[in-house]
Structures are given as structure tokens and as C-alpha cells.
Short mmCIF file of C-alpha atoms in Angstrom, two decimals:
data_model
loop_
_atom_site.label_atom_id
_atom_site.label_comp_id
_atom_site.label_asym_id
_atom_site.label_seq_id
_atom_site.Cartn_x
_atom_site.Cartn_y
_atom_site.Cartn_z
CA UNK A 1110 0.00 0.00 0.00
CA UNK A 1111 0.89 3.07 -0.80
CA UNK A 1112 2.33 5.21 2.38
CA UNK A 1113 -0.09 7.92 2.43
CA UNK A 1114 -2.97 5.66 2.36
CA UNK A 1115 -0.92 4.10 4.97
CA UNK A 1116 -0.97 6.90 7.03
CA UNK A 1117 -4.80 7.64 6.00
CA UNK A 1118 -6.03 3.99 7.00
CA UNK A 1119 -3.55 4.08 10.22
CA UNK A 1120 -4.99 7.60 11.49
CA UNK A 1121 -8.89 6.43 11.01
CA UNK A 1122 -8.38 3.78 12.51
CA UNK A 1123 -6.78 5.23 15.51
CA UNK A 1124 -9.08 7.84 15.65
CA UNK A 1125 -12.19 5.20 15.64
CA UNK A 1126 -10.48 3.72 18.38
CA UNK A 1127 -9.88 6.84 20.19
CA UNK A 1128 -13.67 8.27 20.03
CA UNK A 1129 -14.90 4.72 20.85
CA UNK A 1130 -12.96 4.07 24.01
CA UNK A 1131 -13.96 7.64 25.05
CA UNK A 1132 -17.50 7.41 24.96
CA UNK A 1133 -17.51 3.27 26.72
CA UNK A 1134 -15.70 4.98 29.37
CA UNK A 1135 -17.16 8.38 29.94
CA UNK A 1136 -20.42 8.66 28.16
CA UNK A 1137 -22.16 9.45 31.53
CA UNK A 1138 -20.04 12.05 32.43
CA UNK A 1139 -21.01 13.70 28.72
CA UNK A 1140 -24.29 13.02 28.99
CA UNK A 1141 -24.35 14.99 32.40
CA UNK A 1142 -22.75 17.43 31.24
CA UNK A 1143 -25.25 18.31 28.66
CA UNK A 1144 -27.58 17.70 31.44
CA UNK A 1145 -26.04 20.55 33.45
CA UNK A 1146 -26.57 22.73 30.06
CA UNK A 1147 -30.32 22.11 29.62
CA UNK A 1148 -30.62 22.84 33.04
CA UNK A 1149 -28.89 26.01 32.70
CA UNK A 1150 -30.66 27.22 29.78
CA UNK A 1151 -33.67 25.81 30.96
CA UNK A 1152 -33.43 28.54 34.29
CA UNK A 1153 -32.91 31.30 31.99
CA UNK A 1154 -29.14 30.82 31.59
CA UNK A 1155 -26.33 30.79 29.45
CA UNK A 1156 -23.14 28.81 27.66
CA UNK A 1157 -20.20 30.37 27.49
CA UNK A 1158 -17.24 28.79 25.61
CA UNK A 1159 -13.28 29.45 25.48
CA UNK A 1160 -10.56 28.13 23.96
CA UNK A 1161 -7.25 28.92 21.89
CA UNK A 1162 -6.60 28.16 18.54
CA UNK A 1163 -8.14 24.71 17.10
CA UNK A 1164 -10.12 25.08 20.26
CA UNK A 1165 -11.44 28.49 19.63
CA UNK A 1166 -12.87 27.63 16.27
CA UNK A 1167 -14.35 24.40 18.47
CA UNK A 1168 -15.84 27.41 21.46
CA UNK A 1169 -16.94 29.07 18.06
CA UNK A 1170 -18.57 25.96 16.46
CA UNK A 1171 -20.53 24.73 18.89
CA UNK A 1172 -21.83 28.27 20.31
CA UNK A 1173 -23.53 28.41 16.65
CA UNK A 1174 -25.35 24.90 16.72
CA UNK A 1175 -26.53 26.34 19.80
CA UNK A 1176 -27.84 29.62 18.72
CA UNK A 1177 -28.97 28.46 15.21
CA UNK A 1178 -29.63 24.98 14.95
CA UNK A 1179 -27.65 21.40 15.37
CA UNK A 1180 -30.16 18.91 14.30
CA UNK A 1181 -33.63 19.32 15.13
CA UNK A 1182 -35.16 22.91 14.60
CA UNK A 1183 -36.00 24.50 18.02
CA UNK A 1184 -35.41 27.82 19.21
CA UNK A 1185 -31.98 29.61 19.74
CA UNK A 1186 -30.31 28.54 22.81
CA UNK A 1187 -28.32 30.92 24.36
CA UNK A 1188 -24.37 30.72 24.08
CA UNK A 1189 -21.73 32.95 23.56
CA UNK A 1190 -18.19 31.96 22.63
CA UNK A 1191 -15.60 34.63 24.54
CA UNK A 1192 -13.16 34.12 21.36
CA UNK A 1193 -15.16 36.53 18.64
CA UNK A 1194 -15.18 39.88 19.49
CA UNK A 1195 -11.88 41.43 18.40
CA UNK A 1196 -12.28 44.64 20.13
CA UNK A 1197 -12.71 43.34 23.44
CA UNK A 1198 -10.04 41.03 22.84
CA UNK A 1199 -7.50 43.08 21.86
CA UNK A 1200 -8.55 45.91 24.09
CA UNK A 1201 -8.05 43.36 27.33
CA UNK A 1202 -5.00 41.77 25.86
CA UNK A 1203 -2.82 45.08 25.39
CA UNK A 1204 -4.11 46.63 28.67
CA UNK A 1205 -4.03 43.46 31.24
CA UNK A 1206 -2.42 40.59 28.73
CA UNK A 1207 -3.59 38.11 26.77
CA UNK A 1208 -3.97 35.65 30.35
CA UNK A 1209 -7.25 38.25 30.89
CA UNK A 1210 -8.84 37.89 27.66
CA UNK A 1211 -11.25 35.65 29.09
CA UNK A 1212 -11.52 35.78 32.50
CA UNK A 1213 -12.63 39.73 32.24
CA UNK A 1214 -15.85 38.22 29.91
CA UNK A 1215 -16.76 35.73 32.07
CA UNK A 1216 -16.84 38.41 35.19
CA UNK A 1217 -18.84 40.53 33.03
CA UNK A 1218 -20.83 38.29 31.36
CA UNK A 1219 -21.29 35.55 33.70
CA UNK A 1220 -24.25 34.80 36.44
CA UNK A 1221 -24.01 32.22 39.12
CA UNK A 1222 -25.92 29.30 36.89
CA UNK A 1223 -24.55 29.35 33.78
CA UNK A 1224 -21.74 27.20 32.32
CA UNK A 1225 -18.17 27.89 31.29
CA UNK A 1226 -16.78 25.29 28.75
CA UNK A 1227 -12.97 25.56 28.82
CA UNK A 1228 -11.16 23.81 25.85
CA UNK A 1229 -7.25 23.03 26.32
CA UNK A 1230 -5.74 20.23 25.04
CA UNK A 1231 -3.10 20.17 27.16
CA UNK A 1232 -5.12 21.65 30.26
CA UNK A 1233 -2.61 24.48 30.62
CA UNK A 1234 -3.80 27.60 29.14
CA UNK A 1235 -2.44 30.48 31.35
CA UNK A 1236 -6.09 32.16 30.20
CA UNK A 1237 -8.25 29.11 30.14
CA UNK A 1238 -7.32 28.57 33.77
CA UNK A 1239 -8.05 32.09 34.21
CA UNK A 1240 -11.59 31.82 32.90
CA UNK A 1241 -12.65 28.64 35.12
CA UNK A 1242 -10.89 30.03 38.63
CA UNK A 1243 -13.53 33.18 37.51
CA UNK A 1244 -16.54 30.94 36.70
CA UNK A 1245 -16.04 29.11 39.63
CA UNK A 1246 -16.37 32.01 42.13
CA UNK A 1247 -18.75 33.91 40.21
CA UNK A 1248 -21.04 30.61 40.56
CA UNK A 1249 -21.01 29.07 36.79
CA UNK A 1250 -20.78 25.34 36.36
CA UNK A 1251 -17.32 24.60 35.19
CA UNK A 1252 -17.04 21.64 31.93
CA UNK A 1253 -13.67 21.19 30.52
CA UNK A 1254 -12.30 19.63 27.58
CA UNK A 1255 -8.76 18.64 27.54
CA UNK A 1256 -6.23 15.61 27.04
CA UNK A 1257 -4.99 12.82 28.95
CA UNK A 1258 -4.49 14.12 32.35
CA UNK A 1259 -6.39 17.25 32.08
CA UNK A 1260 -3.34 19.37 32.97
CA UNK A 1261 -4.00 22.59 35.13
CA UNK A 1262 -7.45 22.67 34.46
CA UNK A 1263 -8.73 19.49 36.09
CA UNK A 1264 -9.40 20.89 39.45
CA UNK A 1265 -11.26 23.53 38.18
CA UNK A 1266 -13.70 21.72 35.91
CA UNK A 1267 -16.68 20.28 37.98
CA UNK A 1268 -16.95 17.53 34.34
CA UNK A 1269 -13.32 17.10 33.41
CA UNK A 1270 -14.06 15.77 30.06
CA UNK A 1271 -10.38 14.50 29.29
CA UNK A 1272 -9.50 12.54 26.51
CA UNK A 1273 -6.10 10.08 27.37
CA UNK A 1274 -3.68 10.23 24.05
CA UNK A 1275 -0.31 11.82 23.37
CA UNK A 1276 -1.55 12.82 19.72
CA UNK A 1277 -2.85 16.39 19.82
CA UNK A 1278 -4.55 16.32 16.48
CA UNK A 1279 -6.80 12.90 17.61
CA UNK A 1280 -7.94 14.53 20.74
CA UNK A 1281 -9.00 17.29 19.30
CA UNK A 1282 -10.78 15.58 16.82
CA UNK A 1283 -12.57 13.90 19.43
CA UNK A 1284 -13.10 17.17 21.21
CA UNK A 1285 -15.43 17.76 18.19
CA UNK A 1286 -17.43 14.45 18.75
CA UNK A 1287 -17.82 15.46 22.19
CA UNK A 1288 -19.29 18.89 21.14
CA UNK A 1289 -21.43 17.81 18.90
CA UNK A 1290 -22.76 15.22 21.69
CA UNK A 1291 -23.59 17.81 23.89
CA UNK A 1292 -25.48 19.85 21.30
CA UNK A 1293 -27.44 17.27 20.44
CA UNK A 1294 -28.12 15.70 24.30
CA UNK A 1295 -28.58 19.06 25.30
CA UNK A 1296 -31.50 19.82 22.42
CA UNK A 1297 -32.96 15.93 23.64
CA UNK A 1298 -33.29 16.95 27.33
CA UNK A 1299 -34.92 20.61 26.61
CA UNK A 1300 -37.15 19.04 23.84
CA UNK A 1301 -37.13 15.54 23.82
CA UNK A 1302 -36.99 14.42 27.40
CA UNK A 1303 -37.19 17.50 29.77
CA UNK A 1304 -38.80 15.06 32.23
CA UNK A 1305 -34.90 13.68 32.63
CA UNK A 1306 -34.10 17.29 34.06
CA UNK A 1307 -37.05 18.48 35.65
CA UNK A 1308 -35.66 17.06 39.22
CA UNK A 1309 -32.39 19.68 39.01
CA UNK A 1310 -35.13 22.23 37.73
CA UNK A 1311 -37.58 21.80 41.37
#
């Protein structure tokens, strides 16, 4: 065989792998985490989303299946990704540093109830961190997505969604399977099967 195809077959296959294991082992914890969404929303809340990079577009991505659609047409959800507007990020970064970009959103734009979804693959973002140890005392629910270990950020994360392999590009492609899972479990609980949620809503 040819060695690109090689390479092709050998990264689909270990990226199968990698998304399967992930979801045997910590489906639950997903599924409560978009749980812990509909909730959110469900209260009048919010999703806010951060990340750097590959993981920015991700915070990007997901906050527009939210506001516009995934799969099923319902109406917008409400979520925010804190990686879009380039005046407030450049206005933050040359005045505090690029470590504040984030955590100055989430103290103005965040309300104890709402979520924070950090994305780091290696867990160590100087303004990632930032943005959770804000979330956390300004009362958000803290989810984070990151690789094996969960670096920095796994104290902070009340669901440490952390996916265990070395390769950067895998994890991250199964930090988009993850996102798209909790779109789409967080559209089945508001519209599907709010009875699942209406205990955490009494």
C-alpha cells in the first residue's frame, strides 16, 4: 500500500479507536454534562465557551449549533463563545495581557448558573485557567475539555471531560465528537426528554 494511504487507514483507525474508548468509558459524564446545560438554559441561563486556537474555532462551532440549529429545529439557545469579538479582545489583551482575555468576559458576562466550557488540550492555558478560577467564584458550572491528564485545568472543571492520548490532532478531533454530543443531548433533554431534568429544575 501506498504510504499515504498508509498513514490515511492508520490515522482512522486510531481515531475510531480513540472516540470509541472515550465514549464506553465516559459517556455518563457527557451526557451529564449536557444535562447541566439544559438545566442552565432551561433557568434562563447561558453557555459560554473558550478556547485557543483549534479550540477556539471548536468554542466558536458549537456556540452556533446552539444559537442556530444542530439537528432538530427548536429555538436559539443561548451561548456565547468569549473568542469573537476582536475589540474586546485586543482591548483586554494590550491593557491586562492576553492571560485576561477571558476571564474579564466571564466576570462581566457571567451569572451564578450558567456554564463555562474551557477547551485546552493540554489543560494548561495560562487564560483558560483564568476563565474557570472566575466561573467558579462567580457561581457558573465549570465543563472542561482537555487531554490525557487534564493538565491545570482538572481541578477547576466540575466535568473534566479529558481525553487520554499523546496525539494532539486525535484529541481534538474527538473534542469535536464530544461537542457535537452535547449539542445534540442538550436539544434531547430541553425538547425531547425535559422530564430527565425536571428534578435539578424543582
Amino acid at each position: 500500500m501506498d504510504k499515504a494511504l498508509q498513514m490515511i487507514s492508520q490515522h482512522a483507525e486510531d481515531g475510531a479507536k480513540l472516540r470509541r474508548d472515550f465514549f464506553a468509558v465516559h459517556g455518563g459524564k457527557v451526557a451529564e454534562a449536557a444535562r447541566r446545560m439544559a438545566v442552565a438554559v432551561a433557568r434562563g441561563g447561558k453557555i459560554l465557551l473558550a478556547g485557543n486556537g483549534g479550540s477556539a474555532a471548536d468554542a466558536q462551532h458549537w456556540a452556533a449549533e446552539f444559537v442556530n440549529r444542530f439537528l432538530m429545529d427548536r429555538p436559539p439557545l443561548p451561548a456565547i463563545a468569549l473568542t469573537t469579538d476582536s475589540s474586546v479582545l485586543t482591548s483586554i489583551g494590550n491593557d491586562f495581557g492576553y492571560d485576561l482575555v477571558f476571564t474579564k468576559q466571564v466576570q462581566a458576562l457571567g451569572r451564578p448558573g450558567d456554564v463555562f466550557v474551557g477547551i485546552s488540550t493540554s489543560g494548561n492555558s495560562a487564560n483558560v485557567i483564568g476563565a474557570l478560577q472566575a466561573a467558579r467564584k462567580q457561581g457558573l458550572f465549570t465543563i472542561g475539555l482537555t487531554g490525557d491528564g487534564g493538565g491545570r485545568m482538572a481541578p477547576l472543571c466540575d466535568i473534566l471531560l479529558a481525553v487520554g492520548h499523546p496525539s494532539t490532532p486525535l484529541v481534538q478531533e474527538t473534542h469535536a465528537a464530544i461537542g457535537h454530543m452535547l449539542c445534540a443531548l442538550t436539544d434531547y433533554y430541553l425538547f425531547e426528554n425535559v422530564m430527565a431534568i425536571k428534578p435539578m429544575l424543582d
